Short mmCIF file of C-alpha atoms in Angstrom, two decimals:
data_model
loop_
_atom_site.label_atom_id
_atom_site.label_comp_id
_atom_site.label_asym_id
_atom_site.label_seq_id
_atom_site.Cartn_x
_atom_site.Cartn_y
_atom_site.Cartn_z
CA UNK A 1 -3.93 10.42 -0.60
CA UNK A 2 -6.00 8.06 -1.73
CA UNK A 3 -7.84 8.23 -4.97
CA UNK A 4 -10.63 8.79 -5.84
CA UNK A 5 -12.67 5.34 -6.42
CA UNK A 6 -15.07 4.29 -9.95
CA UNK A 7 -18.30 4.85 -8.76
CA UNK A 8 -20.37 1.54 -8.39
CA UNK A 9 -21.10 -0.30 -10.92
CA UNK A 10 -24.94 -0.09 -10.69
CA UNK A 11 -27.78 -2.49 -10.40
CA UNK A 12 -28.11 -5.84 -12.50
CA UNK A 13 -24.31 -6.33 -13.69
CA UNK A 14 -23.93 -9.19 -14.60
CA UNK A 15 -19.84 -9.35 -12.98
CA UNK A 16 -23.01 -9.83 -9.57
CA UNK A 17 -23.65 -13.06 -10.43
CA UNK A 18 -21.22 -15.20 -11.48
CA UNK A 19 -20.60 -18.54 -8.89
CA UNK A 20 -17.10 -19.00 -7.89
CA UNK A 21 -15.56 -20.89 -10.28
CA UNK A 22 -16.40 -17.86 -12.89
CA UNK A 23 -14.40 -15.92 -11.15
CA UNK A 24 -11.44 -17.84 -10.68
CA UNK A 25 -11.55 -18.81 -14.71
CA UNK A 26 -11.99 -14.87 -14.75
CA UNK A 27 -8.51 -13.80 -12.61
CA UNK A 28 -6.95 -16.87 -13.78
CA UNK A 29 -7.49 -16.60 -17.50
CA UNK A 30 -7.29 -12.63 -17.80
CA UNK A 31 -11.16 -13.04 -19.81
CA UNK A 32 -15.12 -12.92 -18.45
CA UNK A 33 -16.93 -16.55 -18.47
CA UNK A 34 -19.46 -17.13 -20.51
CA UNK A 35 -22.93 -16.63 -19.93
CA UNK A 36 -24.12 -20.22 -18.82
CA UNK A 37 -27.01 -20.75 -21.89
CA UNK A 38 -29.13 -23.48 -19.94
CA UNK A 39 -27.38 -22.73 -15.83
CA UNK A 40 -24.20 -24.62 -16.21
CA UNK A 41 -21.14 -23.61 -16.35
CA UNK A 42 -19.18 -22.91 -18.82
CA UNK A 43 -15.29 -23.02 -19.48
CA UNK A 44 -14.72 -21.60 -23.05
CA UNK A 45 -14.01 -17.31 -22.30
CA UNK A 46 -16.01 -15.37 -24.58
CA UNK A 47 -13.32 -14.14 -28.92
CA UNK A 48 -14.33 -10.58 -27.16
CA UNK A 49 -15.30 -8.06 -25.34
CA UNK A 50 -12.66 -9.72 -23.07
CA UNK A 51 -10.66 -7.63 -20.21
CA UNK A 52 -7.37 -8.59 -18.25
CA UNK A 53 -6.64 -9.30 -14.99
CA UNK A 54 -3.92 -10.63 -13.16
CA UNK A 55 -3.80 -13.17 -11.41
CA UNK A 56 -3.38 -11.51 -7.93
CA UNK A 57 -2.59 -8.20 -6.69
CA UNK A 58 -0.95 -6.81 -3.91
CA UNK A 59 -0.88 -3.43 -2.15
CA UNK A 60 1.58 -1.56 -1.28
CA UNK A 61 0.20 1.58 0.56
CA UNK A 62 1.55 1.62 3.88
CA UNK A 63 4.03 4.22 4.03
CA UNK A 64 3.37 5.90 0.02
CA UNK A 65 1.90 8.43 -0.35
CA UNK A 66 -0.65 6.41 -2.33
CA UNK A 67 -2.63 3.25 -2.57
CA UNK A 68 -1.55 1.75 -5.25
CA UNK A 69 -0.19 -1.98 -6.12
CA UNK A 70 1.47 -3.56 -8.49
CA UNK A 71 0.63 -6.76 -10.12
CA UNK A 72 2.47 -10.02 -8.86
CA UNK A 73 0.05 -11.66 -11.17
CA UNK A 74 1.87 -14.67 -14.05
CA UNK A 75 -0.65 -14.79 -16.36
CA UNK A 76 1.18 -14.30 -19.76
CA UNK A 77 -2.44 -12.32 -20.95
CA UNK A 78 -2.04 -9.48 -18.79
CA UNK A 79 -0.27 -6.80 -19.62
CA UNK A 80 3.03 -4.91 -18.19
CA UNK A 81 1.14 -2.13 -15.89
CA UNK A 82 -1.97 -3.43 -14.62
CA UNK A 83 -2.17 -2.18 -10.45
CA UNK A 84 -5.44 -2.29 -8.05
CA UNK A 85 -6.75 1.42 -7.05
CA UNK A 86 -8.48 0.40 -3.97
CA UNK A 87 -10.89 -3.49 -4.96
CA UNK A 88 -10.23 -2.08 -8.82
CA UNK A 89 -7.54 -2.50 -11.32
CA UNK A 90 -7.00 0.12 -13.52
CA UNK A 91 -4.35 0.12 -15.89
CA UNK A 92 -1.10 2.28 -15.83
CA UNK A 93 1.62 2.79 -17.24
CA UNK A 94 4.95 1.54 -14.32
CA UNK A 95 9.01 0.87 -14.31
CA UNK A 96 9.64 -2.78 -13.85
CA UNK A 97 12.12 -0.93 -12.26
CA UNK A 98 11.23 1.80 -9.94
CA UNK A 99 14.66 3.95 -10.50
CA UNK A 100 15.50 2.75 -13.60
CA UNK A 101 18.03 0.63 -12.03
CA UNK A 102 20.98 2.83 -10.09
CA UNK A 103 23.35 -0.12 -9.43
CA UNK A 104 24.32 0.37 -13.57
CA UNK A 105 24.90 3.63 -13.30
CA UNK A 106 27.20 5.18 -14.20
CA UNK A 107 30.46 7.11 -12.51
CA UNK A 108 30.31 11.08 -13.47
CA UNK A 109 32.47 12.94 -14.13
CA UNK A 110 33.11 15.59 -11.08
CA UNK A 111 36.30 18.71 -10.13
CA UNK A 112 36.68 16.56 -6.83
CA UNK A 113 37.36 12.36 -8.44
CA UNK A 114 35.24 10.55 -10.42
CA UNK A 115 32.36 10.07 -8.15
CA UNK A 116 29.68 7.16 -8.58
CA UNK A 117 26.86 5.52 -7.63
CA UNK A 118 26.70 2.03 -5.34
CA UNK A 119 24.11 0.57 -3.54
CA UNK A 120 24.78 -0.41 0.14
CA UNK A 121 25.39 -4.52 1.45
CA UNK A 122 24.49 -4.63 4.96
CA UNK A 123 27.54 -7.20 5.65
CA UNK A 124 29.73 -5.21 4.11
CA UNK A 125 28.55 -1.12 4.95
CA UNK A 126 26.32 -1.59 7.43
CA UNK A 127 29.45 -0.69 9.95
CA UNK A 128 30.34 1.80 8.15
CA UNK A 129 26.78 3.71 8.02
CA UNK A 130 26.60 3.26 11.64
CA UNK A 131 29.90 5.32 12.44
CA UNK A 132 28.75 8.11 10.69
CA UNK A 133 24.94 7.80 11.72
CA UNK A 134 26.24 8.53 15.59
CA UNK A 135 29.01 11.51 13.92
CA UNK A 136 27.04 14.21 16.04
CA UNK A 137 26.50 16.39 13.27
CA UNK A 138 25.01 13.56 11.32
CA UNK A 139 22.95 12.78 14.73
CA UNK A 140 20.77 15.71 15.23
CA UNK A 141 19.69 15.39 12.12
CA UNK A 142 19.57 11.29 10.53
CA UNK A 143 17.80 10.54 14.14
CA UNK A 144 19.63 7.35 13.67
CA UNK A 145 22.70 7.10 16.63
CA UNK A 146 22.69 4.39 18.04
CA UNK A 147 24.03 0.03 18.29
CA UNK A 148 24.20 -0.97 14.69
CA UNK A 149 20.64 -2.59 15.19
CA UNK A 150 19.39 0.81 13.83
CA UNK A 151 21.37 1.57 10.93
CA UNK A 152 20.04 -2.17 9.91
CA UNK A 153 15.95 -2.52 10.18
CA UNK A 154 16.48 1.38 8.46
CA UNK A 155 18.42 0.12 5.55
CA UNK A 156 16.41 -3.20 6.01
CA UNK A 157 12.77 -0.61 5.78
CA UNK A 158 13.95 0.43 1.94
CA UNK A 159 16.34 -3.06 0.87
CA UNK A 160 13.37 -5.82 1.39
CA UNK A 161 10.39 -3.04 0.22
CA UNK A 162 8.92 -2.86 -4.35
CA UNK A 163 12.21 -0.75 -4.78
CA UNK A 164 10.97 2.95 -4.44
CA UNK A 165 13.65 3.70 -2.05
CA UNK A 166 17.62 2.66 -2.75
CA UNK A 167 20.09 3.79 -0.21
CA UNK A 168 23.62 3.65 -1.76
CA UNK A 169 27.60 4.59 -0.69
CA UNK A 170 29.28 7.32 -3.21
CA UNK A 171 32.17 6.73 -4.05
CA UNK A 172 34.79 10.12 -4.59
CA UNK A 173 37.12 7.38 -6.17
CA UNK A 174 36.22 4.27 -4.89
CA UNK A 175 36.82 5.66 -1.91
CA UNK A 176 33.43 5.04 0.29
CA UNK A 177 32.58 8.82 1.33
CA UNK A 178 29.03 10.30 1.33
CA UNK A 179 25.36 8.24 1.72
CA UNK A 180 23.18 8.89 0.40
CA UNK A 181 18.62 7.51 -0.95
CA UNK A 182 17.59 8.19 -4.22
CA UNK A 183 14.37 7.68 -4.15
CA UNK A 184 10.59 8.31 -6.02
CA UNK A 185 9.01 11.20 -4.74
CA UNK A 186 5.41 11.07 -5.53
CA UNK A 187 5.24 7.05 -4.33
CA UNK A 188 6.76 8.86 -1.10
CA UNK A 189 4.40 10.23 1.60
CA UNK A 190 6.52 13.30 0.72
CA UNK A 191 4.48 13.20 -2.15
CA UNK A 192 1.55 14.19 0.68
CA UNK A 193 3.05 17.67 0.77
CA UNK A 194 4.01 19.52 -2.33
CA UNK A 195 2.00 19.37 -5.95
CA UNK A 196 4.72 16.84 -7.37
CA UNK A 197 4.75 14.43 -10.49
CA UNK A 198 5.58 11.44 -11.80
CA UNK A 199 8.92 10.22 -11.74
CA UNK A 200 10.06 12.90 -9.32
CA UNK A 201 13.13 11.31 -7.43
CA UNK A 202 13.87 11.79 -4.39
CA UNK A 203 17.72 12.51 -2.98
CA UNK A 204 18.99 12.35 0.38
CA UNK A 205 22.69 12.79 1.45
CA UNK A 206 25.10 12.78 4.31
CA UNK A 207 28.71 13.21 4.05
CA UNK A 208 30.11 10.63 6.07
CA UNK A 209 33.52 12.08 6.78
CA UNK A 210 33.93 15.26 8.94
CA UNK A 211 36.82 16.05 6.30
CA UNK A 212 34.91 15.80 3.83
CA UNK A 213 32.18 18.88 5.19
CA UNK A 214 33.21 22.63 4.68
CA UNK A 215 35.05 22.43 1.29
CA UNK A 216 31.89 22.17 -0.76
CA UNK A 217 32.46 18.16 -2.09
CA UNK A 218 28.69 18.21 -0.43
CA UNK A 219 27.90 21.24 -3.16
CA UNK A 220 29.51 19.17 -6.00
CA UNK A 221 28.49 15.72 -4.98
CA UNK A 222 24.61 16.56 -5.29
CA UNK A 223 24.81 18.36 -8.98
CA UNK A 224 26.22 14.93 -10.09
CA UNK A 225 23.77 12.79 -8.66
CA UNK A 226 20.89 15.25 -9.71
CA UNK A 227 23.01 14.45 -13.88
CA UNK A 228 23.62 10.72 -13.10
CA UNK A 229 19.55 10.78 -11.83
CA UNK A 230 18.35 13.10 -15.39
CA UNK A 231 20.93 11.75 -17.07
CA UNK A 232 18.95 7.89 -15.87
CA UNK A 233 15.39 8.49 -15.04
CA UNK A 234 14.73 9.81 -19.20
CA UNK A 235 10.44 9.87 -17.58
CA UNK A 236 11.80 11.50 -14.59
CA UNK A 237 11.60 15.49 -15.05
CA UNK A 238 12.55 16.89 -11.65
CA UNK A 239 14.80 15.85 -8.33
CA UNK A 240 13.62 17.10 -4.66
CA UNK A 241 14.66 17.16 -2.06
CA UNK A 242 13.76 18.32 1.43
CA UNK A 243 16.65 19.51 4.17
CA UNK A 244 15.94 20.54 7.67
CA UNK A 245 15.48 24.72 6.70
CA UNK A 246 17.34 24.20 11.01
CA UNK A 247 20.83 22.54 8.29
CA UNK A 248 21.84 26.02 7.28
CA UNK A 249 24.63 24.26 5.05
CA UNK A 250 22.34 21.66 3.66
CA UNK A 251 20.38 23.70 1.79
CA UNK A 252 23.28 25.84 1.01
CA UNK A 253 24.85 23.07 -0.99
CA UNK A 254 21.47 22.24 -2.08
CA UNK A 255 22.23 26.02 -4.31
CA UNK A 256 24.95 25.55 -5.38
CA UNK A 257 24.48 22.78 -6.63
CA UNK A 258 22.16 23.63 -9.27
CA UNK A 259 18.60 23.74 -6.34
CA UNK A 260 15.71 26.69 -6.65
CA UNK A 261 14.45 26.33 -3.04
CA UNK A 262 10.67 25.82 -3.93
CA UNK A 263 8.93 26.68 -0.70
CA UNK A 264 8.35 25.47 3.01
CA UNK A 265 6.85 22.58 4.13
CA UNK A 266 6.19 20.86 7.00
CA UNK A 267 6.46 17.48 7.30
CA UNK A 268 5.40 14.62 10.13
CA UNK A 269 9.29 15.15 11.79
CA UNK A 270 10.39 18.47 10.45
CA UNK A 271 9.99 21.78 8.73
CA UNK A 272 11.84 21.42 5.44
CA UNK A 273 12.60 23.24 2.24
CA UNK A 274 11.62 22.38 -0.71
CA UNK A 275 14.32 22.40 -2.91
CA UNK A 276 13.51 21.79 -7.16
CA UNK A 277 16.61 21.20 -9.59
CA UNK A 278 14.24 21.09 -12.23
CA UNK A 279 14.84 19.13 -16.66
CA UNK A 280 14.39 21.98 -17.62
CA UNK A 281 16.98 24.87 -16.37
CA UNK A 282 20.01 21.76 -14.82
CA UNK A 283 22.03 24.21 -18.00
CA UNK A 284 21.62 27.07 -16.64
CA UNK A 285 21.41 26.91 -12.70
#
């Protein structure tokens, strides 16, 4: 879902006549060069009308619902939040941490015990997660059954990404018993399929042990995780999820956890129930 690009600069725009060394000065100094008075280049930036551009920028459109990228420049004169859309810089307020430091989120007291999200460390957690992914009840919907390399690749895409999705173990009274993915729904391909709002935060969940299924633990944890998101992400107004419509226990758990059913959405790999937990209704539902 590409944003609308601004019109092309009108003919005669003086930036079209900049020399290569002037362009380098523009990118590295954060201000356009002084127009040459006698045909010779100048190195002093003007004192008025200066614009600030990052020294470098990388696009991160792959796998997202947008084609924005974050600045990676080191120019101290560049304000935070400059991004590129297409080939042009735009200012936009972005997080340094897209999910407000999930690793620092406090534990939550629940009827089932003390619950905490802990970001995954593959060297520690891969065997456990692989075992869970090979449980037939999990594999039917996650489709990650197979050797450790299958789960490792799924984790790698998140851990080596830009931080828009954080894979976590869910610990109940210190024991790993569930897996969560906390992700920026507004920066995810999901945003192409519903009217996303800035900072919408998504949740994926699986309960690892069969003994923890079918007795309301999933409902309890979904409410707890949604509350953690809303408590630690003040700019987020909604927590969203998109369980497979065929997964009736999952849809029921979201409803019990304070989410409302918003719509059915056709995603590339499933027909999903769009579930939303609104900040404004968190103490009502």
